[in-house]
Coordinates of C-alpha atoms in Angstrom, one line a residue:
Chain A
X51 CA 103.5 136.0 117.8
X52 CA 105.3 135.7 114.5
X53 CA 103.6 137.7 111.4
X54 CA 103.4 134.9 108.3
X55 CA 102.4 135.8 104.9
X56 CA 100.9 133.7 102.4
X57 CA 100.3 134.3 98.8
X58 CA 97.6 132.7 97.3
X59 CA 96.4 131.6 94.0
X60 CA 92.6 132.7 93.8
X61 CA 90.7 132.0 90.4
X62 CA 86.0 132.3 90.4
X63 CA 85.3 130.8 87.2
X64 CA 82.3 132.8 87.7
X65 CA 83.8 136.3 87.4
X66 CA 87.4 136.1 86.9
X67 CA 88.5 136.1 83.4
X68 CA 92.0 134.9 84.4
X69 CA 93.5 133.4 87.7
X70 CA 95.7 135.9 89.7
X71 CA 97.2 136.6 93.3
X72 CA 96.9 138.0 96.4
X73 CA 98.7 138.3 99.9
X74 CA 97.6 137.5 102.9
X75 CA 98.8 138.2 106.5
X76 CA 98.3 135.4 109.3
X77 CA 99.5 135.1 112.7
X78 CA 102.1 132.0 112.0
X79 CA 102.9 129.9 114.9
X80 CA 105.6 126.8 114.8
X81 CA 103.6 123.8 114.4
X82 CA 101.2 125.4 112.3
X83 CA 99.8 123.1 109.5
X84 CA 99.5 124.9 106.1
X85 CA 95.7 124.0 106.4
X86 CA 95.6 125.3 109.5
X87 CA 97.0 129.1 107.6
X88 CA 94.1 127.9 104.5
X89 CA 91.4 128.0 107.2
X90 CA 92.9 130.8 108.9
X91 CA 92.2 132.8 106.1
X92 CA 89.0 131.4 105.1
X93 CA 87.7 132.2 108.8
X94 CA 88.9 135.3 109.1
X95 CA 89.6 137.2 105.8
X96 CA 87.9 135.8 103.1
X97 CA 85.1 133.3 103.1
X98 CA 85.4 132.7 99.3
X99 CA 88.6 130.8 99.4
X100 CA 88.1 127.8 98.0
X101 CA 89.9 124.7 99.0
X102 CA 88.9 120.9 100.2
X103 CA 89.9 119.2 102.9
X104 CA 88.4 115.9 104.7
X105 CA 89.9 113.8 107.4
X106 CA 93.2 116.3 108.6
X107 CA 95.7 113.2 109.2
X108 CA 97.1 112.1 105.2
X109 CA 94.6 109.3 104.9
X110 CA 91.7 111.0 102.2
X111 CA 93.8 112.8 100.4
X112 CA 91.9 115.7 99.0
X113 CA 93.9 118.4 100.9
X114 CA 96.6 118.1 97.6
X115 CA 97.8 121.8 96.7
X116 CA 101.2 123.7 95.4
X117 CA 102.7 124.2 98.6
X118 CA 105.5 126.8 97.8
X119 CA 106.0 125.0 94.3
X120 CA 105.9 121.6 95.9
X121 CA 102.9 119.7 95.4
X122 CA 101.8 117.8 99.1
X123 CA 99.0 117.4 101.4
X124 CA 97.6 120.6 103.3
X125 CA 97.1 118.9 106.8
X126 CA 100.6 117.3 106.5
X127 CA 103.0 120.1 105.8
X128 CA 104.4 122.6 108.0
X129 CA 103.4 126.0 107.4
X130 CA 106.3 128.6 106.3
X131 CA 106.8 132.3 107.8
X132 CA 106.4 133.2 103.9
X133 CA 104.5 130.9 102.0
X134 CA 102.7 130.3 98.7
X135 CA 99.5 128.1 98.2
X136 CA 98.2 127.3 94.4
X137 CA 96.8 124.6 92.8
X138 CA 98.3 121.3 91.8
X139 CA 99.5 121.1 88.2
X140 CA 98.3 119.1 84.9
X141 CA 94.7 119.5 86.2
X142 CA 91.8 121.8 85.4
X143 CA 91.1 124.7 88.2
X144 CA 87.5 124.3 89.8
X145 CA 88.0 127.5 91.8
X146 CA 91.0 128.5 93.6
X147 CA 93.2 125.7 94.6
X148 CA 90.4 123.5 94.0
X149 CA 90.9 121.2 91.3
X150 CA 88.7 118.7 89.4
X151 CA 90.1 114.8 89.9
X152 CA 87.7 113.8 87.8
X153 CA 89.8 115.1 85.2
X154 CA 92.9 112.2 86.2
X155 CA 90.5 109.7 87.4
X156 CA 88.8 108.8 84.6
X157 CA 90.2 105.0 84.8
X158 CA 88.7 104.1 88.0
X159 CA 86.0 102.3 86.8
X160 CA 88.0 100.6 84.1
X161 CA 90.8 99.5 86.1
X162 CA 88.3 97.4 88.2
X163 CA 90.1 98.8 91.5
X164 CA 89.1 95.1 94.2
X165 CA 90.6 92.0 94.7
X166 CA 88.7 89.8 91.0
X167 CA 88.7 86.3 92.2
X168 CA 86.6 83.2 91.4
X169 CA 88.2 80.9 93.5
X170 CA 87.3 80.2 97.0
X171 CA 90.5 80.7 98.9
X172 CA 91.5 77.2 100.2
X173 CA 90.9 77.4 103.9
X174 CA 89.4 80.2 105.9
X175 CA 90.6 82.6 107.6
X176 CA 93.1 82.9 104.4
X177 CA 96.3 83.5 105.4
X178 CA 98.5 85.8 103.3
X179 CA 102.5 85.4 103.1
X180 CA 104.7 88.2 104.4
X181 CA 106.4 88.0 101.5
X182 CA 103.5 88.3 99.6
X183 CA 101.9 91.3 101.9
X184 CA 105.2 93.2 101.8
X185 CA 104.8 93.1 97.4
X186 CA 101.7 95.6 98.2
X187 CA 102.1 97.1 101.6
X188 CA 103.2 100.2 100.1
X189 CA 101.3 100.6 97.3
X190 CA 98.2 100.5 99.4
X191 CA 99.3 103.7 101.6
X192 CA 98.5 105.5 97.9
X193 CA 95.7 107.6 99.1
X194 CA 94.7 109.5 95.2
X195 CA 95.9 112.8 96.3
X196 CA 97.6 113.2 92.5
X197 CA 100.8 114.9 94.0
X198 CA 102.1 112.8 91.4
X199 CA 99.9 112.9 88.6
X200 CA 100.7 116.8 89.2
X201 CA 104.1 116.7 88.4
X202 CA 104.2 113.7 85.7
X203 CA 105.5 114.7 82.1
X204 CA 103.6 112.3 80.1
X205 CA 100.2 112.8 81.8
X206 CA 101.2 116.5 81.3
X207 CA 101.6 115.4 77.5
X208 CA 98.9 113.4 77.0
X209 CA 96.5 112.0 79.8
X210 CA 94.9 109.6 77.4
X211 CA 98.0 108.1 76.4
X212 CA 99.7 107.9 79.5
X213 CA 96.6 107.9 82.3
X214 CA 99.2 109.2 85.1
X215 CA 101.2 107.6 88.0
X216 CA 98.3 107.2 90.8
X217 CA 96.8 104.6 87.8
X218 CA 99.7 102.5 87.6
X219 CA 100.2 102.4 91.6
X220 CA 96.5 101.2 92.3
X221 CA 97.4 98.7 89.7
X222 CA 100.1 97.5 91.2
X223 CA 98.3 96.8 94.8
X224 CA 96.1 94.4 93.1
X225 CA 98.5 92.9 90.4
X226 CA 100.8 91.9 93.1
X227 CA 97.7 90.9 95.9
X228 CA 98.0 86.8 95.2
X229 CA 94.2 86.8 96.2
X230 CA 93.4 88.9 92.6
X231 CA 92.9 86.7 89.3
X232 CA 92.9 89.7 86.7
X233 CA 95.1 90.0 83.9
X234 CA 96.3 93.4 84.9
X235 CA 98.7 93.5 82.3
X236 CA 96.8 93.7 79.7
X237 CA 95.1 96.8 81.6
X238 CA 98.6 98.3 82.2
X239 CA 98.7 97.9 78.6
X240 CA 95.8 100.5 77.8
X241 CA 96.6 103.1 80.5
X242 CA 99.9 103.5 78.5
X243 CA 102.5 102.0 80.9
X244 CA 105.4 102.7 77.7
X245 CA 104.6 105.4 77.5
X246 CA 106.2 106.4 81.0
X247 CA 109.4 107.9 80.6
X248 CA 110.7 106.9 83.9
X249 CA 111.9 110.4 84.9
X250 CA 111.1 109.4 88.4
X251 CA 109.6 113.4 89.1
X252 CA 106.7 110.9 91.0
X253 CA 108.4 109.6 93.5
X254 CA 110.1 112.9 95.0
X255 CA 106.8 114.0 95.5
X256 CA 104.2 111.4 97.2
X257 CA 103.5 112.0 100.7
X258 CA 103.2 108.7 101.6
X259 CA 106.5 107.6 100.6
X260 CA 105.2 105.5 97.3
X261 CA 107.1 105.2 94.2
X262 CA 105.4 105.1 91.4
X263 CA 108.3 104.6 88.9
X264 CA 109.0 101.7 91.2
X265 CA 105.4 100.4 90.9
X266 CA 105.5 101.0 86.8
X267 CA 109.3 99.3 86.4
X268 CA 107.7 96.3 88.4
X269 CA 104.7 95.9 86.5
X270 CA 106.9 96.1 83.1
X271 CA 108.6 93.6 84.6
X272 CA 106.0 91.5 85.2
X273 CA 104.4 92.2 81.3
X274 CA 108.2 90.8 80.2
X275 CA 108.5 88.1 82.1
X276 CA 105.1 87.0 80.5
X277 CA 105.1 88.1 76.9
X278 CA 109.1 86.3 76.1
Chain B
X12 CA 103.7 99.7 128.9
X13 CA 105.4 97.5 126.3
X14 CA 109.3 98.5 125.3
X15 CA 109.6 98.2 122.1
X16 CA 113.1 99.5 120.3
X17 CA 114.1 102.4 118.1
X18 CA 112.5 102.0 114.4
X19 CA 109.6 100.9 115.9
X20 CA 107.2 103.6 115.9
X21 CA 108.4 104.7 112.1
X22 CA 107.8 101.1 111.2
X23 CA 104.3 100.8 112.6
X24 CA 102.8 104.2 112.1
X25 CA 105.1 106.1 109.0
X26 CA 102.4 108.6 108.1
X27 CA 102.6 109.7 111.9
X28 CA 106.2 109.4 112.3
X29 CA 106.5 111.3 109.4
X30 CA 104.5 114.3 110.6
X31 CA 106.3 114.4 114.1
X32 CA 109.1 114.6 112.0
X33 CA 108.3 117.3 109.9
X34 CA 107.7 119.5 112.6
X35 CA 110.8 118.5 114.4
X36 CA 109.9 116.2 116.9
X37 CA 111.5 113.0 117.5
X38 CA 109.1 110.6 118.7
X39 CA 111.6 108.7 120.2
X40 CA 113.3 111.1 122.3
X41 CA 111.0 114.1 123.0
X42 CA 108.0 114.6 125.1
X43 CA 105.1 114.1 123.5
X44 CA 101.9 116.0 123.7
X45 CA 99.2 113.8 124.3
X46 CA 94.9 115.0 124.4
X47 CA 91.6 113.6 124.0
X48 CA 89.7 113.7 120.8
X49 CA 86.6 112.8 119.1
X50 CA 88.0 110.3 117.2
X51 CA 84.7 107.7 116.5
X52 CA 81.2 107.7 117.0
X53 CA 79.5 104.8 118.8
X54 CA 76.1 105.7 118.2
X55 CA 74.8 106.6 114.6
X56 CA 71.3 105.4 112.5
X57 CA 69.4 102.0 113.4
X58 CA 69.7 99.6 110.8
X59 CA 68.2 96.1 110.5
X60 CA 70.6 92.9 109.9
X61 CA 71.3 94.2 106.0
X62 CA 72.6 97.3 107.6
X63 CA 69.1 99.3 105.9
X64 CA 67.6 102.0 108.0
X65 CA 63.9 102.7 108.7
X66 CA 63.9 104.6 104.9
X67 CA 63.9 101.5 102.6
X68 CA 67.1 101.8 100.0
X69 CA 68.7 104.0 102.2
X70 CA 72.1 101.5 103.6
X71 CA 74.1 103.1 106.5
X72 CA 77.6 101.5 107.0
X73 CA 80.5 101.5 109.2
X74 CA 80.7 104.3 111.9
X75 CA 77.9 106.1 110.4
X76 CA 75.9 103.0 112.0
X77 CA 74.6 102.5 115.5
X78 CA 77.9 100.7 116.6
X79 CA 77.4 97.1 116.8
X80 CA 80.2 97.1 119.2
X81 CA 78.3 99.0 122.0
X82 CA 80.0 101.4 124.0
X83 CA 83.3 99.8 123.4
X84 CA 85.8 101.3 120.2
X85 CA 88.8 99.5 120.6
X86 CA 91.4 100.0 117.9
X87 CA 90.6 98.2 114.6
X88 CA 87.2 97.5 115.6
X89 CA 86.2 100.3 113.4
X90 CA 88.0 97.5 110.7
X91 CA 86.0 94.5 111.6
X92 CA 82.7 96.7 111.4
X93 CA 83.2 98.2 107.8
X94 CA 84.5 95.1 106.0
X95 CA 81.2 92.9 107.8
X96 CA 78.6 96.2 107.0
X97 CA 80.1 96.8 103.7
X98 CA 79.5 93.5 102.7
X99 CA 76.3 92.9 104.2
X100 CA 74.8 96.0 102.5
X101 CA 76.3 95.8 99.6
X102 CA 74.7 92.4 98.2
X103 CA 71.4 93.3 99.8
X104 CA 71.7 96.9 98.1
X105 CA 72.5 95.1 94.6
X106 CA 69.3 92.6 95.1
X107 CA 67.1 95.7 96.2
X108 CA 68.5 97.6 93.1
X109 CA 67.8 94.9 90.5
X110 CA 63.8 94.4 92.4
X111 CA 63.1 98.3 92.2
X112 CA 63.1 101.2 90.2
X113 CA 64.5 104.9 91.2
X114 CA 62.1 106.1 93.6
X115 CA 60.8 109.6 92.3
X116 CA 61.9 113.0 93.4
X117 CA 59.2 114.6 95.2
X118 CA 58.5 118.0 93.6
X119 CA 57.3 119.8 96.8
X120 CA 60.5 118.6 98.5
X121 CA 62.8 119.7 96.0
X122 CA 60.7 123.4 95.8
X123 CA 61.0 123.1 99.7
X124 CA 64.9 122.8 99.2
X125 CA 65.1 125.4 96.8
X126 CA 63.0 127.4 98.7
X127 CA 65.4 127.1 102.0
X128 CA 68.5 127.7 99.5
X129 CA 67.5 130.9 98.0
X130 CA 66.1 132.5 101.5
X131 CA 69.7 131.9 102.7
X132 CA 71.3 133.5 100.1
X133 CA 68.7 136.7 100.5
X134 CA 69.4 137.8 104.2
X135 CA 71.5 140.5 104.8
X136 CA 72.3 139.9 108.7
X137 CA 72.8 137.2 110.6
X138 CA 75.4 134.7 112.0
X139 CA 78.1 133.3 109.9
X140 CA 78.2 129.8 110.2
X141 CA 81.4 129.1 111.1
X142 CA 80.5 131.0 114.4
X143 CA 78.0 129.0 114.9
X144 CA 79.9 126.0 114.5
X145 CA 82.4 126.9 116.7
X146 CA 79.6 128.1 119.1
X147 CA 78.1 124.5 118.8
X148 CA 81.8 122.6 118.9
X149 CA 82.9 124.6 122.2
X150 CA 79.2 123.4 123.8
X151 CA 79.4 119.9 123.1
X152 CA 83.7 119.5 124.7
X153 CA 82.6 121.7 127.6
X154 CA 79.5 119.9 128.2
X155 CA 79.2 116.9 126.4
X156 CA 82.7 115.6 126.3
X157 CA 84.8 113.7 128.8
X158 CA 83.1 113.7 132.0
X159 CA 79.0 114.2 131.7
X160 CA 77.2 115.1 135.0
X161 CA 73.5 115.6 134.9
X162 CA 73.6 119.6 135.1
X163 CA 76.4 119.5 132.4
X164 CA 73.8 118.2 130.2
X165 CA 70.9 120.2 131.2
X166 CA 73.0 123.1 130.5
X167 CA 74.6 121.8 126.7
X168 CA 70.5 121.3 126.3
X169 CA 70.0 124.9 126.9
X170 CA 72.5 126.3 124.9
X171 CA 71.7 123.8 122.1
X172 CA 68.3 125.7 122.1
X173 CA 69.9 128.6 121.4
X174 CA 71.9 127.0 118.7
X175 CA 68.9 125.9 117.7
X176 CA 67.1 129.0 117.6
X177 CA 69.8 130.8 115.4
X178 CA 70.1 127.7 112.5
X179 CA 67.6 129.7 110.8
X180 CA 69.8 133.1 111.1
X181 CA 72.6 132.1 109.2
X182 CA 74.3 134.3 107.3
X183 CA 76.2 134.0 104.0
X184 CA 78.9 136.3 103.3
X185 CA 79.5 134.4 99.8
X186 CA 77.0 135.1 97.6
X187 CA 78.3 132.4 94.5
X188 CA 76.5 129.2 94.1
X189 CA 80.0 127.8 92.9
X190 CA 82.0 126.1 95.1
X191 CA 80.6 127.8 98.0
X192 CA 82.3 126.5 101.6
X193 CA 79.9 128.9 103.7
X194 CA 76.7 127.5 101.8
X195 CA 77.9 124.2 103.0
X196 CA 78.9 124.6 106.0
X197 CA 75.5 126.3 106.7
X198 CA 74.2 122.9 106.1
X199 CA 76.0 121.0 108.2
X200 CA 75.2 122.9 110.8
X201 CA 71.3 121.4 110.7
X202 CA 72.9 118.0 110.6
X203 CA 75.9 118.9 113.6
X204 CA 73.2 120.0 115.8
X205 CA 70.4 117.2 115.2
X206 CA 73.7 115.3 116.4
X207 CA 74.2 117.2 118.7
X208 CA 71.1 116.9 120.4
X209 CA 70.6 113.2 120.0
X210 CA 73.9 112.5 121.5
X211 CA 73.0 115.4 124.6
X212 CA 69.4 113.4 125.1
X213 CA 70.7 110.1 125.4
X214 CA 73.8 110.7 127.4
X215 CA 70.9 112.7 129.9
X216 CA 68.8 109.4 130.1
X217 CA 71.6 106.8 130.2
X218 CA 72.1 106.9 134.0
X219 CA 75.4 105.0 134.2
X220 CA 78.5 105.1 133.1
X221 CA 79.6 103.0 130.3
X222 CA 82.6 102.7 128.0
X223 CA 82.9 105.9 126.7
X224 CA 79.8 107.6 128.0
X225 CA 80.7 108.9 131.5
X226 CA 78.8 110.2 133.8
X227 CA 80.8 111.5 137.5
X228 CA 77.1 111.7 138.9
X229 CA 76.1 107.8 138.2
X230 CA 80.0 106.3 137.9
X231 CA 79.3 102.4 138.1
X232 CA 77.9 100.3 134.8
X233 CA 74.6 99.3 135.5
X234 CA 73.8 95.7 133.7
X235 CA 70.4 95.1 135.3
X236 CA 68.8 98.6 133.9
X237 CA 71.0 99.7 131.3
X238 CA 71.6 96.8 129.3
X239 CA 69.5 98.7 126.8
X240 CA 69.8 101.0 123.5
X241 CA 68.7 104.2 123.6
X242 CA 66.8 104.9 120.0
X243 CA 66.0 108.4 119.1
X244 CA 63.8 109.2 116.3
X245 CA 62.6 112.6 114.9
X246 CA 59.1 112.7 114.8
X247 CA 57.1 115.8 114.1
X248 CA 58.2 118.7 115.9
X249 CA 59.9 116.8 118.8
X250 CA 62.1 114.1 119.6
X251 CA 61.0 111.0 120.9
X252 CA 63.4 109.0 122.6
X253 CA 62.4 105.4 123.8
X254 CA 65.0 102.6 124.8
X255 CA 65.3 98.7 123.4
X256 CA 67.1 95.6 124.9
X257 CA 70.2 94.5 123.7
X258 CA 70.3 91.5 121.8
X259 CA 72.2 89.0 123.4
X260 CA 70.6 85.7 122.3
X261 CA 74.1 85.0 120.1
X262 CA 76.2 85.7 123.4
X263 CA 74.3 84.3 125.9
X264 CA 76.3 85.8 128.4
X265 CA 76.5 84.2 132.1
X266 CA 76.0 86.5 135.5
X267 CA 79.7 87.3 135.5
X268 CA 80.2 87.9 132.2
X269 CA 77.8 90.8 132.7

């Protein structure tokens, strides 16, 4: 068996008075997920290492960390020989690589997040266009892990102005559903779509394969094609 | 078997595809490993037709329900079941919400809790709880898992005793209240073994196999005594375990179909 080492980012609210790191040794097998070296360590050498984790298979997306300066999913990414684990960027450290979402998910609520509709549909079952399914297919893999919120300049700059990618992609898969009546523009508007500066960081970064830029360029689109 | 051609399996399942990727397999060409899983839970809390269990306000929903699909979990079912028993519960938990008001916090409970909390955080030996979980988790897929014989479960019974026994020895190498995986862990290991044991009771009494309960000792489905659930309530100090028919008034099934 292969020796790995992992550095990790450790930070107690509690008692540290600033964040700092320490090494770890692990017995790193091919294969290995880098959740599987997080629980390693947890299990074996320190039981106060903090991190989250739900489902282990990409869908709940709470596994997000700094994987060797990458931002990605935990249970998706292959563990290293020589690895470091820390926190995702842009948001406020709970405890270790634990980080508060709270912080970037302030617009749930607002952004009314189901299909709005006061119109029966006109037959039932309704049948939805491929064309129409393929317009927010992808959008709906987004699972909130904030990989890209993590890495996004504006939110960095201001997360009131500019309320971060993950918005603007859960936007999109209802704008484009045809089933949804909401004027989503208008709420595109107020989370500060202008103020993206299309650096497209976002999409190098989402583990599902998403673009957000894609998602935002679409929904400018969209806000042109109705305002002229 | 159904052929389908390269692309497919990236098309159909990219989040998978992707991971075989990542650590270098090639779905398409290499063997693949293949092993069984728990992957869904069939049984789970009685509700009533607003998907509300016996503790009014309190809605249980998709797999955390008794399954209405039986025995049977077919792919996507899991679908048909959330989007019917999130519905369902969600308008009757809006009218219950607008008829009544918070229900009060019970002081003694909460002191209880507290109580329960701060004893755990005071002992000095014990059993960590991951070893107990992984005590409890190697039980239930040596015992419990695939194929269930009568002495299989008799045994996972007897070593769920001891499980039981040692809940209350849990030890907490983390002392902080913040963030603290061992503190919860701890507690799931109440709820994992009340599981536990309800799922080890009723696989004892169901003699028959059934969808995924199996049993090498009684292999055949049995229709004429076991077209039955098997309820399981915590009363006291014990569990008590009675049985109710299935309701098949909507299927009205024929001799055959049975």
């Amino acid at each position: 068996m292969q020796k790995g080492k992992v550095v990790l980012f450790r930070y107690n609210p509690e008692v540290d008075k600033q964040p700092y790191y320490e090494t770890h040794e692990y017995p790193f097998e091919p294969g290995m997920s880098v959740l599987d070296v997080a629980t390693y360590v947890y299990e074996n050498i320190d039981a106060s290492f903090s991190f989250s984790y739900g489902c282990r298979n990409s869908h709940c997306g709470v596994c997000g960390a700094k994987i060797n300066a990458n931002p990605g999913l935990m249970c998706r990414e292959s563990a290293t020989p020589e690895m470091t684990l820390e926190p995702l960027d842009n948001l406020p450290v709970i405890r270790d690589i634990m980080v508060d979402w709270k912080y970037c998910e302030e617009w749930m609520f607002s952004l009314r997040l189901f299909l709005e509709r006061t119109k029966a549909p006109a037959r039932e079952p309704e049948n939805i266009e491929r064309e129409d399914l393929e317009r927010f297919k992808i959008v709906s893999r987004c699972v909130a892990c904030h990989s890209c919120t993590s890495v996004c300049p504006a939110f960095q700059e201001n997360r009131h102005a500019f309320w971060g990618p993950a918005a603007f992609v859960q936007l999109a898969r209802h704008a484009f559903d045809p089933r949804d009546e909401l004027n989503r523009e208008i709420m595109a508007h107020s989370a500060g779509i202008y103020n993206c500066t299309l650096c497209g960081k976002c999409k190098e970064v989402c583990p599902h394969g998403i673009s957000p830029k894609k998602s935002i360029e679409r929904l400018l689109a969209r806000i042109e094609k109705e305002t002229f | 078997m159904t052929y389908h051609g390269s692309g497919y399996i990236g098309r159909m399942q990219p989040a998978l595809y992707e991971t075989y990727r990542k650590n270098g397999i090639n779905p398409e060409k290499d063997y693949l490993e293949v092993a069984p899983t728990c992957h869904f839970f069939m049984g789970g809390a009685k509700v009533d037709e607003n998907w509300q269990s016996s503790i009014s306000g309190l809605f249980v929903v998709g797999e955390n329900a008794a399954g209405i699909h039986g025995a049977n979990r077919l792919s996507q079912n899991a679908l048909a079941e959330l989007l019917v028993s999130g519905t369902r519960a969600g308008k009757a938990a809006a009218l219950l919400a607008a008829e009544i008001n918070q229900a009060a916090i019970e002081p003694q409970e909460a002191k209880t809790a507290i109580g329960s909390i701060s004893r755990l955080f005071a002992r000095h030996t014990g059993i960590r709880p991951m070893v107990l979980r992984n005590r409890l988790r190697q039980l239930m897929w040596e015992k419990v898992g695939l194929f269930r014989t009568e002495s299989s479960l008799l045994d996972a019974l007897k070593g769920l005793e001891n499980i039981g026994a040692d809940l209350d020895q849990q030890l907490l190498t983390v002392k902080s209240r913040h963030y603290n995986r061992e503190l919860v862990q701890s507690f799931e290991n109440h709820f994992l073994f009340s599981t536990a044991m309800c799922v080890t009771r009723a696989a004892l009494h169901r003699t028959e196999s059934r969808g995924a309960h199996y049993r090498e000792d009684y292999t055949v489905r049995d229709d004429r005594s076991w077209m039955k659930h098997v309820v399981i309530r915590q009363m006291d100090d014990k569990l008590d375990m009675h049985t109710i028919a299935v309701d098949l008034n909507e299927m009205n099934p024929d001799e055959e179909t049975l």
